[in-house]
XYZ file of C-alpha atoms in Angstrom:
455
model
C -20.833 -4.187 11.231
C -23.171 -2.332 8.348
C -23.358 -2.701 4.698
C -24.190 0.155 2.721
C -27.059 -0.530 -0.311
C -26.172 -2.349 -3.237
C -24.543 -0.806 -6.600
C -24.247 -1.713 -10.252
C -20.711 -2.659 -11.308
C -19.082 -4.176 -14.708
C -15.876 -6.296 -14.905
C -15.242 -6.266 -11.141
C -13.981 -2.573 -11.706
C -13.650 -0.928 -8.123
C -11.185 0.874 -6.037
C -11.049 3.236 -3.781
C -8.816 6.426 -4.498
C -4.871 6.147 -2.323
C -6.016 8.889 -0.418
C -9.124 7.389 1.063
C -11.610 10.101 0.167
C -13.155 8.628 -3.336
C -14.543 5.573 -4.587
C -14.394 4.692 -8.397
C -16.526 2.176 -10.166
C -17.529 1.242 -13.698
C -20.338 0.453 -15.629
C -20.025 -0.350 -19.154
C -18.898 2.927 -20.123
C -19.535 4.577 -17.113
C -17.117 5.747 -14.605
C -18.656 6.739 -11.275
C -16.744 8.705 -8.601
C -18.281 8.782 -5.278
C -17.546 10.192 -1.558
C -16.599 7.153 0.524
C -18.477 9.127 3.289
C -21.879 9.488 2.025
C -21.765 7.213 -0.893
C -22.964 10.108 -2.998
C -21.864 10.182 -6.765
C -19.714 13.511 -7.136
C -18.470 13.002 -10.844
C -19.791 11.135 -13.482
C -18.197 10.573 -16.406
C -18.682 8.762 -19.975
C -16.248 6.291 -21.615
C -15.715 6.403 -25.418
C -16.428 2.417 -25.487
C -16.914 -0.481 -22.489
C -13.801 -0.055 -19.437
C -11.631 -3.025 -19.029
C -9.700 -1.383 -16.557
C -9.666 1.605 -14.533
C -6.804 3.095 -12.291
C -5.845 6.255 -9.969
C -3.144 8.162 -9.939
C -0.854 8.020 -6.738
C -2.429 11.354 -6.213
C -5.828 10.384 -6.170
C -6.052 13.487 -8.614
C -6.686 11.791 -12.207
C -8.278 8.622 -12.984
C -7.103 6.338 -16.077
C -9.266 4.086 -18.257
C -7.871 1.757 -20.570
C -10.518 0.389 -23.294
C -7.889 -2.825 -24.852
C -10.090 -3.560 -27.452
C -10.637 -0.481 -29.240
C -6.600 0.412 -28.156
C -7.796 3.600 -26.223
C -6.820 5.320 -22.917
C -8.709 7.937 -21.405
C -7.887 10.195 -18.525
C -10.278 11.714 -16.603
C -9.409 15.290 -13.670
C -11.257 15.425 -10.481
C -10.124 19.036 -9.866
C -11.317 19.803 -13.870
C -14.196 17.808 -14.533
C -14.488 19.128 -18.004
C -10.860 17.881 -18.528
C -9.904 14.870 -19.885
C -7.200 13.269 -22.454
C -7.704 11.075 -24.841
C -4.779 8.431 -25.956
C -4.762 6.255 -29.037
C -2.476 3.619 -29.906
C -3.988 3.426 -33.211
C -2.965 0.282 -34.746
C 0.093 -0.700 -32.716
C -3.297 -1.695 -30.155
C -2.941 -2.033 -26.690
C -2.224 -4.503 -23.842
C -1.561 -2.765 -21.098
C -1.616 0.608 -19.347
C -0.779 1.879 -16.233
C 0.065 4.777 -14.420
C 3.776 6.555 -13.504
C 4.394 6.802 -9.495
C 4.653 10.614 -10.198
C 0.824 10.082 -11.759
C 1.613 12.673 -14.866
C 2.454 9.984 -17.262
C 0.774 7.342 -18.344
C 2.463 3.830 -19.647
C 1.142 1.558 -22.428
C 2.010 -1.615 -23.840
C 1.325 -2.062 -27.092
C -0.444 -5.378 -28.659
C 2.560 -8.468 -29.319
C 4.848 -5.980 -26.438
C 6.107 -4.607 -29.564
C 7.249 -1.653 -26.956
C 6.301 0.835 -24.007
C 5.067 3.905 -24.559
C 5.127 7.010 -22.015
C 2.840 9.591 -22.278
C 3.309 12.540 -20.662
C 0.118 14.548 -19.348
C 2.580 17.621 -18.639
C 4.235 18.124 -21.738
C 2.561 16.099 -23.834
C 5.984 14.250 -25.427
C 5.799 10.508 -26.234
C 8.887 8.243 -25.333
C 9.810 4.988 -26.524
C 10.850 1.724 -25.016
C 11.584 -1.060 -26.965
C 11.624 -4.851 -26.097
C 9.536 -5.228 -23.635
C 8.779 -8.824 -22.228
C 5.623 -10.331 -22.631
C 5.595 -11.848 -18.945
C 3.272 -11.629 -16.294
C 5.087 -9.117 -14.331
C 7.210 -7.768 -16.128
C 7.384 -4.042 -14.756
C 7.947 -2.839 -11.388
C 8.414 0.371 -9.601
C 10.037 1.314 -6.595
C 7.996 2.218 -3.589
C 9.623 6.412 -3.607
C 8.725 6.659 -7.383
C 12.122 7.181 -8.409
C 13.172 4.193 -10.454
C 11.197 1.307 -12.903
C 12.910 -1.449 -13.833
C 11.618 -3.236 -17.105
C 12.400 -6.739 -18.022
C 12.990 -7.161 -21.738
C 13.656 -9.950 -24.335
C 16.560 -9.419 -26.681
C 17.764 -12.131 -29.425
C 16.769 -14.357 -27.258
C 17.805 -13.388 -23.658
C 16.283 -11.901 -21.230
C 17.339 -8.015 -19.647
C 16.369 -5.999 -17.527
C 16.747 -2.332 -17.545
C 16.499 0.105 -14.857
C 14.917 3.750 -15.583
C 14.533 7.195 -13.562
C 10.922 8.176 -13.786
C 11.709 11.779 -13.415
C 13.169 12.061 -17.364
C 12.843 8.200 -18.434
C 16.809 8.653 -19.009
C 18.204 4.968 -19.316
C 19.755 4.201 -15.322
C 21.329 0.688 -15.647
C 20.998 -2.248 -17.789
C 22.131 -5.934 -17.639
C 21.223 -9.332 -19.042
C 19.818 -11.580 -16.211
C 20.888 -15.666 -15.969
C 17.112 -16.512 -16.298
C 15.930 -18.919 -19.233
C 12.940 -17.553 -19.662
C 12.001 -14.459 -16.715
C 8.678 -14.480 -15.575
C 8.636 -11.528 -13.107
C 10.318 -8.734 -11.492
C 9.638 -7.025 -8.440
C 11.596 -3.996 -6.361
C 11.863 -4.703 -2.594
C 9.594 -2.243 -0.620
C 13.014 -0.390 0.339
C 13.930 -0.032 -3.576
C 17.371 -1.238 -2.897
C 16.967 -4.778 -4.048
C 15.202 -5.873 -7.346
C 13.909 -9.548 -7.253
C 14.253 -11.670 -10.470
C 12.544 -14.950 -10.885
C 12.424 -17.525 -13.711
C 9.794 -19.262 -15.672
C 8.131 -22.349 -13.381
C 10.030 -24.817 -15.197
C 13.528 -23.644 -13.594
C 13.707 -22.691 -10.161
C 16.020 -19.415 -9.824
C 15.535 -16.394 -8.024
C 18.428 -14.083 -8.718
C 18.411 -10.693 -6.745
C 20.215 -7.556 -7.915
C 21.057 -4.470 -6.264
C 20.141 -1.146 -7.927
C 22.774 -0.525 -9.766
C 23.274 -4.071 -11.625
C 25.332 -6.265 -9.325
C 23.983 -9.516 -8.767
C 23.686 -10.241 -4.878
C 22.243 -13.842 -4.497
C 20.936 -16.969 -6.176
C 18.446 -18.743 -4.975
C 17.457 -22.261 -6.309
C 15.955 -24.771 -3.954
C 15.229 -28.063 -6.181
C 15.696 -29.007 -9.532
C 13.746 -30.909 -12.567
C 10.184 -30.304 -11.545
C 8.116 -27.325 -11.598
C 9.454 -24.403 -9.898
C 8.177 -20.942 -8.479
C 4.458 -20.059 -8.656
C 4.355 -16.701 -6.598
C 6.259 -14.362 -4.855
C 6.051 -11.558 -1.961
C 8.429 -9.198 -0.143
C 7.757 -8.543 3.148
C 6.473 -4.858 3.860
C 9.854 -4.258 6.019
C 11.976 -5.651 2.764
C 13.832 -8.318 5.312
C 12.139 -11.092 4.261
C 11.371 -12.422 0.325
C 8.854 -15.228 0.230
C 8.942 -17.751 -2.761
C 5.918 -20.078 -2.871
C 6.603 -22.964 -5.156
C 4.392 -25.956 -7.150
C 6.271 -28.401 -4.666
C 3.433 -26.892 -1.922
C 5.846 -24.719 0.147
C 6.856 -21.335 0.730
C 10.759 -20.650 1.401
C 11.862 -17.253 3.267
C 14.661 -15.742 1.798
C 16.971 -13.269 4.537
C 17.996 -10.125 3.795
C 21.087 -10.486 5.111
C 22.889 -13.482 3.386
C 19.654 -14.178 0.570
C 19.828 -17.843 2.050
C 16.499 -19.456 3.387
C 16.166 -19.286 6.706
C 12.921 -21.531 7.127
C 10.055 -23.347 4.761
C 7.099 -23.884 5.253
C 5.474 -27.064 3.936
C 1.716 -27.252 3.772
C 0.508 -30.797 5.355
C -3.024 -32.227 4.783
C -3.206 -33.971 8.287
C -2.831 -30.954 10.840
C -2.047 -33.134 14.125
C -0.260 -30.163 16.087
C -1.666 -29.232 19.229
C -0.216 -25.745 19.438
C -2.295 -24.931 16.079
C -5.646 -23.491 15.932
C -7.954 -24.802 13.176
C -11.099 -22.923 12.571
C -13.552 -24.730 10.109
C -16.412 -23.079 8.557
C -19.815 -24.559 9.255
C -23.048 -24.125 8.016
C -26.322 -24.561 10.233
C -30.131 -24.604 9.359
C -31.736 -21.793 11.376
C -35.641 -21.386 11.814
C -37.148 -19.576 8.961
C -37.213 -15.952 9.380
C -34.396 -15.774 11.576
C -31.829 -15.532 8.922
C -28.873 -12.670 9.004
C -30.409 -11.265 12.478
C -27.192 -11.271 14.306
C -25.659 -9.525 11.110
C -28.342 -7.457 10.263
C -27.207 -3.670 8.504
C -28.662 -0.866 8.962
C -28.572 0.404 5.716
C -29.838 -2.641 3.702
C -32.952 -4.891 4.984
C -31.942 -8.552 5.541
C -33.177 -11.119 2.754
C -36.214 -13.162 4.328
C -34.777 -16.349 1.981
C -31.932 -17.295 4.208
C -32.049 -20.079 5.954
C -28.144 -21.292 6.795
C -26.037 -19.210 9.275
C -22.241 -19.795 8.775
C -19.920 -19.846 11.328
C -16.694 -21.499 12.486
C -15.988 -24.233 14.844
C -12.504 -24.810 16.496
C -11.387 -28.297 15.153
C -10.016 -31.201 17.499
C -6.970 -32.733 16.285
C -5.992 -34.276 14.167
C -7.566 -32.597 11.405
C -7.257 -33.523 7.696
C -7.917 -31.304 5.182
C -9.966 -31.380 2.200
C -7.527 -31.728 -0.820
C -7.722 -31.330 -4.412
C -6.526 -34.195 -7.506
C -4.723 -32.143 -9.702
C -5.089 -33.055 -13.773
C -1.446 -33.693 -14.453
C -1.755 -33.662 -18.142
C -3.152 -29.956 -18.572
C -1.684 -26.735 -17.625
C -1.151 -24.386 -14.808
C -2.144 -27.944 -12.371
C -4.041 -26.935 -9.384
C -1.019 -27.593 -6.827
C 1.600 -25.086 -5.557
C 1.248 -21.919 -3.364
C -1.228 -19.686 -6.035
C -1.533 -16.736 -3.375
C 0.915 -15.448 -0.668
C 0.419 -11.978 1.488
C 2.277 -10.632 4.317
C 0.278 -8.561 6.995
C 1.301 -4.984 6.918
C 3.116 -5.068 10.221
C 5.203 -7.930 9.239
C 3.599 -9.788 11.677
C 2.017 -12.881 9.928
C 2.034 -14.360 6.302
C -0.949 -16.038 4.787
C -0.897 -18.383 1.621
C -3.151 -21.058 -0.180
C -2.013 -24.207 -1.377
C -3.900 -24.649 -4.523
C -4.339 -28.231 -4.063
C -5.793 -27.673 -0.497
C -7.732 -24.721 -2.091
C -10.649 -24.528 0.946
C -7.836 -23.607 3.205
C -6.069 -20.506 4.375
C -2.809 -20.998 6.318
C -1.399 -17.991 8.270
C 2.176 -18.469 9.710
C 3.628 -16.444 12.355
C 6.518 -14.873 11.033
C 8.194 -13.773 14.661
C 7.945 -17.810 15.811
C 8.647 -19.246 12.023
C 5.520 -21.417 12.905
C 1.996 -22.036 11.368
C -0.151 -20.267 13.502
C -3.702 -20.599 12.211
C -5.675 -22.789 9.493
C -8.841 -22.069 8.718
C -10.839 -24.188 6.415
C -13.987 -22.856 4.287
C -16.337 -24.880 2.981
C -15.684 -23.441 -0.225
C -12.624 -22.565 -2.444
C -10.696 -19.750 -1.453
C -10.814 -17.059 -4.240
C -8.824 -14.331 -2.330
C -7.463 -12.957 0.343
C -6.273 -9.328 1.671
C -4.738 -7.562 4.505
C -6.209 -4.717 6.225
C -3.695 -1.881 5.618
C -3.605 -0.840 9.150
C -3.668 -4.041 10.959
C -2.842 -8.049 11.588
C -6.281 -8.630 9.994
C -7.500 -10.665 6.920
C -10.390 -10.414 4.764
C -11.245 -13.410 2.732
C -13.783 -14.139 -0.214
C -14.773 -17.989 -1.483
C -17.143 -16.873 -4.242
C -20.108 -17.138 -1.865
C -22.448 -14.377 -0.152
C -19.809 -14.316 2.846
C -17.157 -12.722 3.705
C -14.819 -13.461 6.261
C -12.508 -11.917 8.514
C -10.062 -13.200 10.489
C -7.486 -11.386 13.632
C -5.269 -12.902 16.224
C -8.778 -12.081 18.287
C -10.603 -14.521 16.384
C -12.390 -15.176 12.933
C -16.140 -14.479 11.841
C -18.452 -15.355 8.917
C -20.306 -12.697 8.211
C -23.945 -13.007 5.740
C -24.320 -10.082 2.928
C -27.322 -9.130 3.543
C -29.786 -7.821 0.614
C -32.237 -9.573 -2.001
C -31.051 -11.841 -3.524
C -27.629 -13.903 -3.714
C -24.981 -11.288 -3.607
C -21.770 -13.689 -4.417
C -18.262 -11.705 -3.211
C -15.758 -12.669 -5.988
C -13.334 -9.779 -4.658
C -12.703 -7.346 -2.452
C -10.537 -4.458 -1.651
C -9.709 -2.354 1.865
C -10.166 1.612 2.391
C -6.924 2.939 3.110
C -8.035 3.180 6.499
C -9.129 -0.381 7.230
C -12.611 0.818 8.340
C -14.222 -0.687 5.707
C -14.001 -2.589 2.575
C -15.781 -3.187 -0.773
C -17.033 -6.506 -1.626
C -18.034 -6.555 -5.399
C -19.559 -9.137 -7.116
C -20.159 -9.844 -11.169
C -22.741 -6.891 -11.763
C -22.777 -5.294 -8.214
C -20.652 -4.052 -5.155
C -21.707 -2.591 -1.633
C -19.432 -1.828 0.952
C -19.260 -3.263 4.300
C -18.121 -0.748 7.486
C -15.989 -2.176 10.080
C -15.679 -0.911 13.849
C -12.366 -0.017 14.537
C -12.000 -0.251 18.053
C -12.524 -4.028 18.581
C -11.769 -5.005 14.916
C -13.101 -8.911 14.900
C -12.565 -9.604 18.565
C -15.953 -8.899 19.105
C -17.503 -11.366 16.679
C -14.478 -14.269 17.458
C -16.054 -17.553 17.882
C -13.060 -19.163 19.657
């Protein structure tokens, strides 16, 4: 495992291009484009005013940069470097922007969701759509490109409307049972669109593409309701995590639950693996040698090597009081993932936040916990295999495979804390990025973390 040098990043803003060949990052009002090779910079290019986000195309041919406070979007050509297009909402501002699955039109919000508008790179006509809803995710595209579906608020119901992305010509649109929709999301297939409601009334309502409403899906009533949502990458499965602290799996069959899985502080089970992270003085000097890159010298400060144990039953988990009288508690399943072979689901209770649970979808059973000594701030699948990165806000990262798990030490000057990451298309390596830097960290494939298991 190596770790490439250490580079200067602003507002967590890197990605690697879909296609796997490029690497964007920003810096103020910098955009850098670099060969995920060689790590050398091939374009450069400078930002009217500070990036606060920063998007490819599905492409990987044109690069979008959306500047919310001055209400700007600029476009930037890796075929044409001396391209580029400039977009100004003027003083309808901006919110959002984001890019069309065809990646020749570009979508803004405007400030108060006052409406949509679609830019066309092509032609260079403007559309209109009125009413959007001011929710968290309230657009969603299917997975060929063909359709969006847009929830909206009219006099004082909720919609959603359903548009083909090839002439933005008005599909389908019908009013959804919902009090107060909080998201929408197409099923990987693009055959099913899944509605859910705000977390004070539990209701998932699923529609098929033209408008007919399938299923309804409410598990409990009076208390707080769903927190997140995933379909499964094979569309057969629709996971609801929920502030009661357990995640329900929808069929695609009949849209009834099939199984849920609570999330219990006292593990007791035999049959289940805990790994917990622990942290161990080692004799000065000898700090990161097991880890140690050969790109970027190891940091002579470290003294703790981090590691994880297998835990003897029963094991109780380190939980979390939530403050009942402020918002958005600390309890519920925040984050839920399926692997990309439909294998496994992971999810964090946010009231047992040092903990990662990964169930094993084939068995409908909790497979694995592992427990960090530290918060969980994300998680992500590798997008070739059953295997999970993880980031706690510390100079760690950690991976984990049906092979085993390993802590592995950033190595560098310095405290290098990993407050997100993101995979290559390939899964052969991944970029850790911290508040002012990022480096990336290169896997070997053959073995993935079976080599490094501590089991």
């Amino acid at each position: 495992m190596n770790f490439s040098e250490v580079f200067k990043l602003s507002g967590l803003l890197c990605k690697f291009s879909p296609d796997g060949k490029y690497l964007a990052s920003c810096v103020q009002y910098r955009l850098v484009v670099r060969d995920t090779q060689t790590l050398q910079i091939l374009q450069l290019y400078t930002c009217l005013d500070q990036v606060q986000h920063m998007e490819w195309s599905a492409d990987s041919l044109f690069i979008l940069c959306a500047m919310y406070k001055r209400g700007l979007v600029q476009v930037w050509s890796l075929e044409q470097p001396e391209w580029h297009c400039r977009i100004d909402e003027g003083s309808a501002g901006l919110v959002t922007s984001c890019w069309s699955p065809d990646g020749r039109h570009v979508l803004n919000t405007t400030e108060f969701h006052l409406r949509v508008t679609v830019w066309s790179l092509c032609t260079k006509s403007v559309s209109y759509i009125k009413y959007p809803k001011a929710c968290q995710q309230g657009l969603s595209f299917t997975r060929d490109g063909r359709y969006m579906a847009l929830a909206e608020r009219r006099d004082c119901k909720d919609f959603v409307s359903v548009f083909v992305c090839s002439d933005w010509q008005l599909l389908r649109h019908f009013d959804t049972d919902t009090q107060d929709l909080a998201g929408i999301e197409w099923a990987p297939n693009g055959c099913v669109l899944a509605v859910w409601d705000t977390c004070l009334e539990y209701k998932v309502l699923l529609y098929s593409l033209d408008g007919r409403l399938l299923s309804v899906f409410c598990a409990y009533e009076w208390s707080l309701g769903i927190k997140s949502v995933a379909w499964s990458p094979s569309s057969q499965f629709l996971a609801v995590g929920s502030y009661d602290g357990k995640v329900r799996l929808l069929n695609h069959v009949t849209w009834k639950m099939i199984t849920e899985f609570g999330h219990p502080t006292t593990i007791s089970n035999p049959k289940i693996v805990v790994y917990k992270e622990v942290e161990k003085s080692l004799p000065p000097g000898l700090g990161h040698l097991s880890f140690s890159s050969s790109r970027a010298a190891p940091s002579p400060r470290a003294t703790f090597e981090s590691k994880y144990e297998v835990a003897s039953m029963p094991v109780s988990l380190q939980t979390l009081k939530p403050v009942a009288d402020r918002a958005n508690p600390k309890i519920g399943i925040g984050l839920l993932a399926f692997s990309p072979d439909n294998s496994f689901l992971a999810t964090r209770n946010d009231n047992v936040p040092n903990a990662v649970w990964v169930w094993d979808i084939r068995k409908l059973r909790l497979f694995v916990v592992l427990e960090q000594l530290s918060p969980v701030r994300l998680f992500q699948w590798d997008p070739q295999q059953p295997r999970l990165a993880i980031c706690t806000g510390g100079s760690k990262v950690y991976l984990w495979s049906p092979a085993g798990c390993v802590s592995v030490q950033v190595p560098g000057e310095g405290d290098f804390p990993v407050l997100s990451l993101c995979w290559h298309v390939s899964g052969d390596s991944l970029a850790l990025l911290s508040k002012d830097h990022f480096c990336l960290c290169f896997l070997e494939t053959e073995e993935g973390v079976g080599e490094d298991d501590h089991t």
